[in-house]
Amino acid sequence: MSPSPSPSLSQTPQRRNDPFFFLAHFTDPAVKQDKLAIAETAKSSTRRHLDPAYFRQEEPLLPHDSLSAYMPGFSGGDLFLQPFFTPTGHLSMEFMPESALSSTISHRLGEIMMILVETSKSMGQGQQAQLEMAELNSLFTTSNLSVFISAYFQSLHWHLPIVHFPTFDPAIISNPLLFAIFLAGATYATSQDGPVFASRVLDVAEEYIFRQLANLSSNPHPTSAPYLLPSVEVIQGALIIEMLQFGQGETGTRRRIRIIRHPCVISTVRSLGVLQFKRSMTPDMCNDETWRAMIAEEVCISEIAASSTAGRPLPSLREFITRLLDENATADLIQWSRSLVGEHLLILIYAMHSLAFQARTGLFGWISTNSIKRAAENWRSIWDSVSSIVGKEGLHHLGYPKHAEELWWLLTATLDRASGRNVNFRYLDNAATDDLESLNNFIRNIKGPNRT
């Protein structure tokens, strides 16, 4: 049985008739909810990926002090085996009752509320913008915690899989990561009926998390993966809150994330040496200590595929783009495409949009639009090839990579119109903008080419 479409999908044009199905919806200033691509595909991704047999096999690997230790009678697999939505489409909260949660969790929630209130006061945004305990009490409850954690791991986690569920413990993980997962689950779980918390809660949580991230750069840090894990949890929280904030559609917020926050994340990741981690052990016996050490190492690894295979490594982004621009690069592209996934193709099409912007502005010298068009066609050939393989294997592109093809349509439309006369689109101005309405107006004025 195929999953039923979410309300957001049923209220928007059918994709087959609109090459800008997602982008038009995502950039529409009139749409205040369900901005995230991950929210749009969350229901189908839950049913498509969660295999109950797999999680039953994983249960014995859970350490004795994991999530189940703080939620008696509840096992890690229950998050996935229990139905997430009732027949009416609303969240089911029965499988994680509040009575099953310990006082440890309640204490953590009280601590979180105090941190939010103190952080909001320190931000100096005026009395009206400050958070109060009274307005947070109804949000930060143990029953909400269980539902929002479930919402995160059943949906959003599949599109940003940076948290290891079997060892996820809400009683001991760092506050930044607990903040981010709680609010991520809350955002998706309430997106259909409207948010249960004000947007300034996200702003305050973002400020707190990035203050903690800034502290990592000023304090000495260990180099061993198990001892580095608390620092990595702060980075995980920062990435999740970035995703949430970037999807809100506020121009000032998007600019802050792009210009200030994300460079801070990248700088911290590099300074901690996370990108240098490789798998160092595969223990025959795994007790609690070695299990946690192994998981800490896995979380830090950025090149797992490269360390597991002896195949030809993928080229750098610069080299790949250079070959895409080359009309004689067919052999290399075919070879490289066998190792690509949707996320790689999304990064490549983003890079080509940057080239198109440079071609319009002349920031780095003259770039031929014909070369960029050729690169776009090469990208499309790889996309079709990868999509064909993915389809035969019964898999699907998810999250933002699912919509990478729309960025190809947008790139070709941008190149065509930028080279024409009497061009009067703010989106094509020679200045960076974080205003989604400019992009939406551009898309609305484009007559999408017929899809074959």
Coordinates of C-alpha atoms in Angstrom, one line a residue:
M1 CA 0.0 0.0 0.0
S2 CA 1.5 3.4 -1.0
P3 CA 1.5 6.1 1.6
S4 CA -1.2 8.8 1.4
P5 CA 0.0 12.3 0.4
S6 CA 0.4 14.9 3.0
P7 CA -2.0 17.9 3.0
S8 CA 0.7 20.1 1.6
L9 CA 1.1 17.9 -1.4
S10 CA -2.6 17.6 -2.2
Q11 CA -3.0 21.4 -2.0
T12 CA -0.2 22.2 -4.5
P13 CA 0.1 21.6 -8.3
Q14 CA 1.0 18.2 -9.4
R15 CA 4.7 17.8 -10.1
R16 CA 4.3 16.2 -13.5
N17 CA 2.7 19.5 -14.8
D18 CA 5.1 21.9 -13.1
P19 CA 8.9 21.8 -13.4
F20 CA 9.0 24.2 -10.4
F21 CA 6.6 22.2 -8.2
F22 CA 8.6 22.5 -5.0
L23 CA 10.5 25.8 -5.6
A24 CA 7.3 27.7 -6.3
H25 CA 5.8 26.4 -3.1
F26 CA 9.0 26.8 -1.0
T27 CA 9.5 30.5 -2.1
D28 CA 5.9 31.6 -1.9
P29 CA 5.7 34.4 0.7
A30 CA 2.0 33.4 1.3
V31 CA 3.0 30.0 2.5
K32 CA 3.8 30.2 6.2
Q33 CA 3.9 26.5 7.1
D34 CA 5.5 23.4 5.7
K35 CA 8.5 25.2 4.1
L36 CA 10.9 22.3 4.5
A37 CA 11.4 19.8 1.8
I38 CA 11.9 17.2 4.5
A39 CA 8.5 17.9 5.9
E40 CA 6.9 17.6 2.5
T41 CA 8.3 14.0 2.0
A42 CA 8.4 12.9 5.7
K43 CA 5.3 10.6 5.6
S44 CA 6.5 8.6 2.6
S45 CA 10.0 8.4 3.9
T46 CA 8.9 7.0 7.2
R47 CA 7.1 4.0 5.5
R48 CA 9.7 3.6 2.8
H49 CA 12.7 3.2 5.0
L50 CA 11.6 1.8 8.3
D51 CA 11.9 -2.0 8.3
P52 CA 10.6 -3.5 11.6
A53 CA 12.8 -6.6 11.2
Y54 CA 15.9 -4.4 11.0
F55 CA 15.2 -2.6 14.2
R56 CA 14.4 -5.9 16.0
Q57 CA 17.9 -7.0 15.1
E58 CA 19.4 -3.8 16.3
E59 CA 17.6 -3.9 19.7
P60 CA 20.2 -6.2 21.4
L61 CA 22.9 -3.7 20.5
L62 CA 21.4 -1.0 22.7
P63 CA 23.6 -0.2 25.7
H64 CA 22.1 -0.7 29.1
D65 CA 21.8 3.0 29.9
S66 CA 20.2 4.1 26.6
L67 CA 16.8 5.6 26.0
S68 CA 15.0 2.6 27.4
A69 CA 16.7 3.0 30.8
Y70 CA 15.0 6.4 31.2
M71 CA 11.7 5.3 29.7
P72 CA 10.8 2.0 31.4
G73 CA 8.9 -0.5 29.2
F74 CA 10.0 1.4 26.1
S75 CA 12.6 0.0 23.7
G76 CA 14.4 1.9 21.0
G77 CA 12.7 -0.1 18.2
D78 CA 9.3 1.0 19.5
L79 CA 9.9 4.5 18.1
F80 CA 9.8 2.9 14.6
L81 CA 7.4 0.0 15.1
Q82 CA 4.6 2.0 16.5
P83 CA 2.3 3.9 14.0
F84 CA 3.3 7.6 13.8
F85 CA 0.0 8.9 12.4
T86 CA -3.5 7.9 13.3
P87 CA -6.1 7.3 10.5
T88 CA -7.1 10.9 10.9
G89 CA -3.6 12.1 10.1
H90 CA -2.7 13.4 13.6
L91 CA 0.1 12.3 15.8
S92 CA -0.4 9.4 18.1
M93 CA 1.0 10.0 21.6
E94 CA -0.2 6.9 23.3
F95 CA 2.8 4.7 22.8
M96 CA 5.1 7.0 24.9
P97 CA 3.0 8.0 28.0
E98 CA 4.3 10.7 30.3
S99 CA 4.2 8.3 33.3
A100 CA 6.9 6.3 31.6
L101 CA 9.4 9.1 31.8
S102 CA 11.7 9.6 34.7
S103 CA 12.2 12.7 36.8
T104 CA 15.6 13.0 35.1
I105 CA 13.9 14.1 31.9
S106 CA 11.7 16.5 33.7
H107 CA 14.7 18.1 35.3
R108 CA 16.4 18.5 31.9
L109 CA 13.3 20.2 30.5
G110 CA 13.2 22.6 33.4
E111 CA 16.9 23.4 32.8
I112 CA 16.2 24.0 29.1
M113 CA 13.4 26.5 29.9
M114 CA 15.7 28.4 32.3
I115 CA 18.4 28.6 29.7
L116 CA 16.0 29.9 27.1
V117 CA 14.7 32.6 29.4
E118 CA 18.2 33.7 30.5
T119 CA 19.4 33.7 26.9
S120 CA 16.5 35.8 25.7
K121 CA 17.1 38.3 28.4
S122 CA 20.8 38.6 27.4
M123 CA 19.9 39.2 23.7
G124 CA 18.7 42.7 24.6
Q125 CA 15.7 42.7 22.2
G126 CA 13.3 44.5 24.5
Q127 CA 10.7 43.3 27.0
Q128 CA 8.2 42.1 24.5
A129 CA 10.7 39.8 22.7
Q130 CA 11.9 38.1 25.9
L131 CA 10.7 34.6 26.8
E132 CA 8.9 33.8 30.0
M133 CA 8.7 30.6 31.9
A134 CA 4.9 30.7 31.8
E135 CA 4.7 30.5 28.0
L136 CA 7.3 27.7 27.8
N137 CA 5.7 25.4 30.4
S138 CA 3.0 24.1 28.0
L139 CA 5.7 23.3 25.3
F140 CA 8.4 21.7 27.3
T141 CA 6.6 18.8 28.8
T142 CA 7.6 15.1 29.0
S143 CA 4.7 14.0 26.8
N144 CA 5.7 16.6 24.2
L145 CA 9.4 15.4 24.5
S146 CA 8.4 11.9 23.6
V147 CA 6.3 12.9 20.7
F148 CA 8.8 15.4 19.3
I149 CA 11.7 12.9 19.6
S150 CA 9.6 10.4 17.8
A151 CA 8.7 13.0 15.1
Y152 CA 12.4 13.8 14.6
F153 CA 13.6 10.2 14.3
Q154 CA 10.7 9.0 12.1
S155 CA 10.9 11.8 9.6
L156 CA 13.5 14.6 9.7
H157 CA 16.3 12.3 10.7
W158 CA 16.2 10.5 7.4
H159 CA 17.1 13.8 5.6
L160 CA 19.8 14.9 8.0
P161 CA 21.1 11.6 9.5
I162 CA 23.7 13.0 11.8
V163 CA 22.4 11.6 15.1
H164 CA 23.0 7.9 16.1
F165 CA 19.6 6.7 17.4
P166 CA 20.5 3.5 19.3
T167 CA 22.8 5.5 21.6
F168 CA 20.6 8.6 21.7
D169 CA 19.8 9.4 25.4
P170 CA 17.8 12.5 26.2
A171 CA 18.9 12.4 29.8
I172 CA 22.6 12.9 29.1
I173 CA 23.1 14.4 25.6
S174 CA 24.2 18.0 25.5
N175 CA 21.7 20.8 25.8
P176 CA 22.3 22.2 22.3
L177 CA 21.5 18.8 20.7
L178 CA 18.5 18.2 22.8
F179 CA 17.3 21.7 22.1
A180 CA 17.6 21.2 18.3
I181 CA 16.0 17.7 18.2
F182 CA 13.1 18.9 20.4
L183 CA 12.4 21.9 18.3
A184 CA 12.9 20.0 15.0
G185 CA 10.3 17.4 16.1
A186 CA 8.0 20.2 17.3
T187 CA 8.2 22.0 14.0
Y188 CA 7.3 19.0 11.9
A189 CA 4.7 17.5 14.4
T190 CA 2.8 20.8 14.5
S191 CA 3.3 22.0 10.9
Q192 CA -0.1 21.0 9.6
D193 CA -2.2 22.7 12.4
G194 CA 0.1 25.6 13.0
P195 CA 3.1 26.0 15.4
V196 CA 2.6 25.6 19.1
F197 CA 5.5 28.0 19.8
A198 CA 6.5 31.4 18.7
S199 CA 9.2 31.8 16.1
R200 CA 11.4 33.7 18.6
V201 CA 11.8 30.4 20.5
L202 CA 13.8 29.2 17.5
D203 CA 15.8 32.5 17.4
V204 CA 16.7 32.2 21.1
A205 CA 17.6 28.5 20.8
E206 CA 19.8 29.4 17.8
E207 CA 21.6 32.1 19.8
Y208 CA 22.3 29.7 22.7
I209 CA 23.5 26.9 20.5
F210 CA 25.9 29.1 18.6
R211 CA 27.2 30.7 21.8
Q212 CA 28.1 27.1 22.8
L213 CA 29.7 26.6 19.4
A214 CA 31.8 29.7 19.8
N215 CA 33.0 28.4 23.2
L216 CA 34.5 25.3 21.5
S217 CA 36.9 27.5 19.5
S218 CA 38.2 29.3 22.6
N219 CA 38.7 26.2 24.8
P220 CA 41.2 23.3 24.5
H221 CA 39.6 20.2 23.1
P222 CA 40.5 16.5 23.1
T223 CA 41.5 14.7 19.9
S224 CA 40.2 11.3 20.8
A225 CA 36.7 10.5 19.3
P226 CA 35.0 9.4 22.6
Y227 CA 36.1 12.5 24.4
L228 CA 35.3 14.7 21.4
L229 CA 31.7 13.5 21.3
P230 CA 30.2 16.3 23.5
S231 CA 31.7 18.9 21.1
V232 CA 30.4 17.0 18.1
E233 CA 26.9 17.1 19.7
V234 CA 27.1 20.9 19.8
I235 CA 27.9 20.8 16.0
Q236 CA 25.0 18.4 15.4
G237 CA 22.7 20.8 17.2
A238 CA 24.0 23.7 15.2
L239 CA 23.4 21.9 11.9
I240 CA 19.8 21.0 12.9
I241 CA 18.9 24.5 14.1
E242 CA 20.4 25.9 10.9
M243 CA 18.1 23.7 8.8
L244 CA 15.1 24.7 10.8
Q245 CA 15.8 28.4 10.6
F246 CA 16.8 28.4 7.0
G247 CA 13.4 26.9 6.2
Q248 CA 11.4 29.6 7.9
G249 CA 11.6 32.0 4.9
E250 CA 12.6 35.1 6.8
T251 CA 15.1 37.2 4.8
G252 CA 17.1 38.4 7.8
T253 CA 17.3 34.9 9.3
R254 CA 18.4 33.3 6.1
R255 CA 21.1 36.0 5.7
R256 CA 22.3 35.4 9.2
I257 CA 22.5 31.7 8.7
R258 CA 24.3 32.0 5.4
I259 CA 26.8 34.8 6.3
I260 CA 27.5 34.3 10.0
R261 CA 26.3 31.0 11.4
H262 CA 27.2 28.4 8.8
P263 CA 30.8 29.7 8.3
C264 CA 31.2 29.3 12.1
V265 CA 30.0 25.7 11.9
I266 CA 32.5 24.9 9.1
S267 CA 35.3 26.6 10.9
T268 CA 34.6 24.7 14.1
V269 CA 34.4 21.4 12.3
R270 CA 37.8 22.0 10.7
S271 CA 39.4 23.2 13.9
L272 CA 38.3 20.1 15.8
G273 CA 39.8 17.9 13.2
V274 CA 36.5 16.1 12.5
L275 CA 37.2 15.8 8.8
Q276 CA 40.4 13.8 9.5
F277 CA 38.7 10.9 11.3
K278 CA 38.9 7.4 9.8
R279 CA 37.6 4.1 11.0
S280 CA 40.3 2.6 13.2
M281 CA 38.7 -0.6 14.7
T282 CA 36.1 -3.3 14.2
P283 CA 35.9 -5.0 17.6
D284 CA 35.0 -8.7 17.8
M285 CA 33.4 -8.2 21.2
C286 CA 31.5 -5.0 22.0
N287 CA 30.9 -4.1 25.6
D288 CA 29.4 -0.8 26.6
E289 CA 32.7 1.1 26.6
T290 CA 33.9 -0.1 23.2
W291 CA 30.4 0.3 21.7
R292 CA 30.4 4.0 22.7
A293 CA 33.9 4.5 21.5
M294 CA 33.0 3.0 18.1
I295 CA 29.9 5.1 17.8
A296 CA 31.8 8.3 18.7
E297 CA 34.3 7.5 16.0
E298 CA 31.6 6.8 13.4
V299 CA 29.9 10.1 14.2
C300 CA 33.1 11.9 13.5
I301 CA 33.9 10.2 10.2
S302 CA 33.2 12.2 7.1
E303 CA 34.6 9.9 4.5
I304 CA 33.2 6.5 5.5
A305 CA 32.8 5.3 1.9
A306 CA 36.3 6.2 1.0
S307 CA 37.7 4.2 3.9
S308 CA 35.6 1.2 3.2
T309 CA 36.3 0.7 -0.5
A310 CA 39.3 0.5 -2.7
G311 CA 37.5 2.1 -5.7
R312 CA 38.5 5.2 -7.5
P313 CA 37.9 8.2 -5.2
L314 CA 35.6 11.0 -6.3
P315 CA 37.3 14.1 -7.5
S316 CA 37.2 17.4 -5.7
L317 CA 34.2 19.7 -6.4
R318 CA 36.5 22.0 -8.4
E319 CA 37.8 19.2 -10.6
F320 CA 34.3 17.8 -11.1
I321 CA 32.9 21.2 -12.2
T322 CA 35.9 21.7 -14.5
R323 CA 35.1 18.4 -16.2
L324 CA 31.4 19.2 -16.5
L325 CA 32.4 22.3 -18.4
D326 CA 34.6 20.3 -20.7
E327 CA 32.9 19.0 -23.9
N328 CA 35.3 16.0 -24.0
A329 CA 34.7 14.7 -20.4
T330 CA 32.2 12.0 -21.2
A331 CA 34.4 9.1 -20.1
D332 CA 35.4 10.6 -16.7
L333 CA 31.8 11.7 -16.1
I334 CA 30.4 8.2 -16.7
Q335 CA 33.1 6.7 -14.4
W336 CA 32.4 9.2 -11.6
S337 CA 28.6 9.0 -11.9
R338 CA 28.7 5.4 -10.7
S339 CA 29.7 6.6 -7.3
L340 CA 27.3 9.6 -7.0
V341 CA 24.1 10.0 -5.0
G342 CA 21.5 12.7 -4.9
E343 CA 23.4 14.8 -2.3
H344 CA 26.4 15.0 -4.6
L345 CA 24.3 16.1 -7.5
L346 CA 22.6 18.7 -5.4
I347 CA 26.0 20.2 -4.4
L348 CA 27.1 20.2 -8.1
I349 CA 24.0 22.0 -9.3
Y350 CA 24.4 24.6 -6.5
A351 CA 28.0 25.1 -7.7
M352 CA 26.8 25.7 -11.3
H353 CA 24.3 28.3 -10.0
S354 CA 27.3 30.1 -8.5
L355 CA 29.0 30.0 -11.8
A356 CA 26.0 31.4 -13.5
F357 CA 25.9 34.3 -11.0
Q358 CA 29.6 34.9 -11.7
A359 CA 28.9 34.9 -15.4
R360 CA 26.4 37.7 -14.9
T361 CA 28.5 39.8 -12.6
G362 CA 32.0 39.2 -14.0
L363 CA 33.4 38.9 -10.5
F364 CA 36.1 36.5 -11.5
G365 CA 36.5 37.3 -15.2
W366 CA 34.5 36.3 -18.1
I367 CA 32.8 32.9 -18.1
S368 CA 31.0 31.6 -21.3
T369 CA 27.3 31.0 -20.7
N370 CA 27.6 28.3 -23.4
S371 CA 30.1 26.4 -21.2
I372 CA 27.7 26.6 -18.3
K373 CA 24.9 25.3 -20.5
R374 CA 27.1 22.4 -21.6
A375 CA 27.9 21.7 -17.9
A376 CA 24.2 21.8 -17.1
E377 CA 23.4 19.3 -19.9
N378 CA 26.2 17.0 -18.6
W379 CA 24.7 17.3 -15.1
R380 CA 21.3 16.4 -16.4
S381 CA 22.7 13.3 -18.2
I382 CA 24.2 12.1 -14.9
W383 CA 21.0 12.9 -13.0
D384 CA 18.9 10.8 -15.4
S385 CA 21.4 8.0 -15.1
V386 CA 21.5 8.0 -11.3
S387 CA 17.7 8.4 -11.1
S388 CA 17.3 5.4 -13.4
I389 CA 19.5 3.2 -11.2
V390 CA 17.8 4.5 -8.0
G391 CA 14.4 3.7 -9.5
K392 CA 15.4 0.2 -10.5
E393 CA 16.5 -0.5 -7.0
G394 CA 13.2 0.6 -5.5
L395 CA 14.8 3.6 -3.8
H396 CA 13.9 7.3 -4.0
H397 CA 15.5 10.7 -3.7
L398 CA 14.5 12.3 -0.5
G399 CA 14.6 15.8 1.1
Y400 CA 16.3 18.6 -0.9
P401 CA 18.1 16.2 -3.2
K402 CA 14.7 15.0 -4.4
H403 CA 14.2 18.5 -5.9
A404 CA 17.7 18.9 -7.4
E405 CA 16.2 18.6 -10.9
E406 CA 14.1 21.7 -10.3
L407 CA 17.4 23.6 -9.7
W408 CA 18.5 22.4 -13.2
W409 CA 15.3 23.8 -14.7
L410 CA 16.0 27.1 -12.8
L411 CA 19.6 27.2 -14.0
T412 CA 18.6 26.8 -17.7
A413 CA 15.9 29.4 -17.3
T414 CA 18.3 31.8 -15.7
L415 CA 20.9 31.4 -18.4
D416 CA 18.3 31.9 -21.2
R417 CA 16.8 35.0 -19.6
A418 CA 20.0 36.6 -18.4
S419 CA 21.4 36.6 -22.0
G420 CA 18.2 38.2 -23.4
R421 CA 17.3 41.9 -23.8
N422 CA 15.0 43.9 -21.5
V423 CA 15.6 41.7 -18.6
N424 CA 13.9 43.1 -15.5
F425 CA 13.9 40.5 -12.8
R426 CA 15.2 41.4 -9.3
Y427 CA 16.4 37.9 -9.0
L428 CA 18.9 38.5 -11.8
D429 CA 20.3 41.6 -10.2
N430 CA 24.1 41.5 -9.8
A431 CA 23.8 41.4 -6.0
A432 CA 23.3 38.5 -3.6
T433 CA 19.8 38.3 -2.0
D434 CA 18.2 36.2 0.6
D435 CA 14.7 37.3 -0.3
L436 CA 12.7 34.3 -1.4
E437 CA 10.0 36.5 -2.9
S438 CA 12.4 37.7 -5.7
L439 CA 13.0 34.1 -6.7
N440 CA 9.3 33.3 -6.5
N441 CA 8.4 36.2 -8.8
F442 CA 11.0 35.0 -11.3
I443 CA 9.6 31.5 -11.2
R444 CA 6.1 32.7 -11.6
N445 CA 7.1 34.7 -14.7
I446 CA 8.7 31.7 -16.3
K447 CA 6.6 29.5 -18.6
G448 CA 8.1 26.1 -17.7
P449 CA 9.3 24.1 -20.7
N450 CA 7.3 21.0 -21.5
R451 CA 8.7 17.9 -19.8
T452 CA 9.2 14.8 -21.8

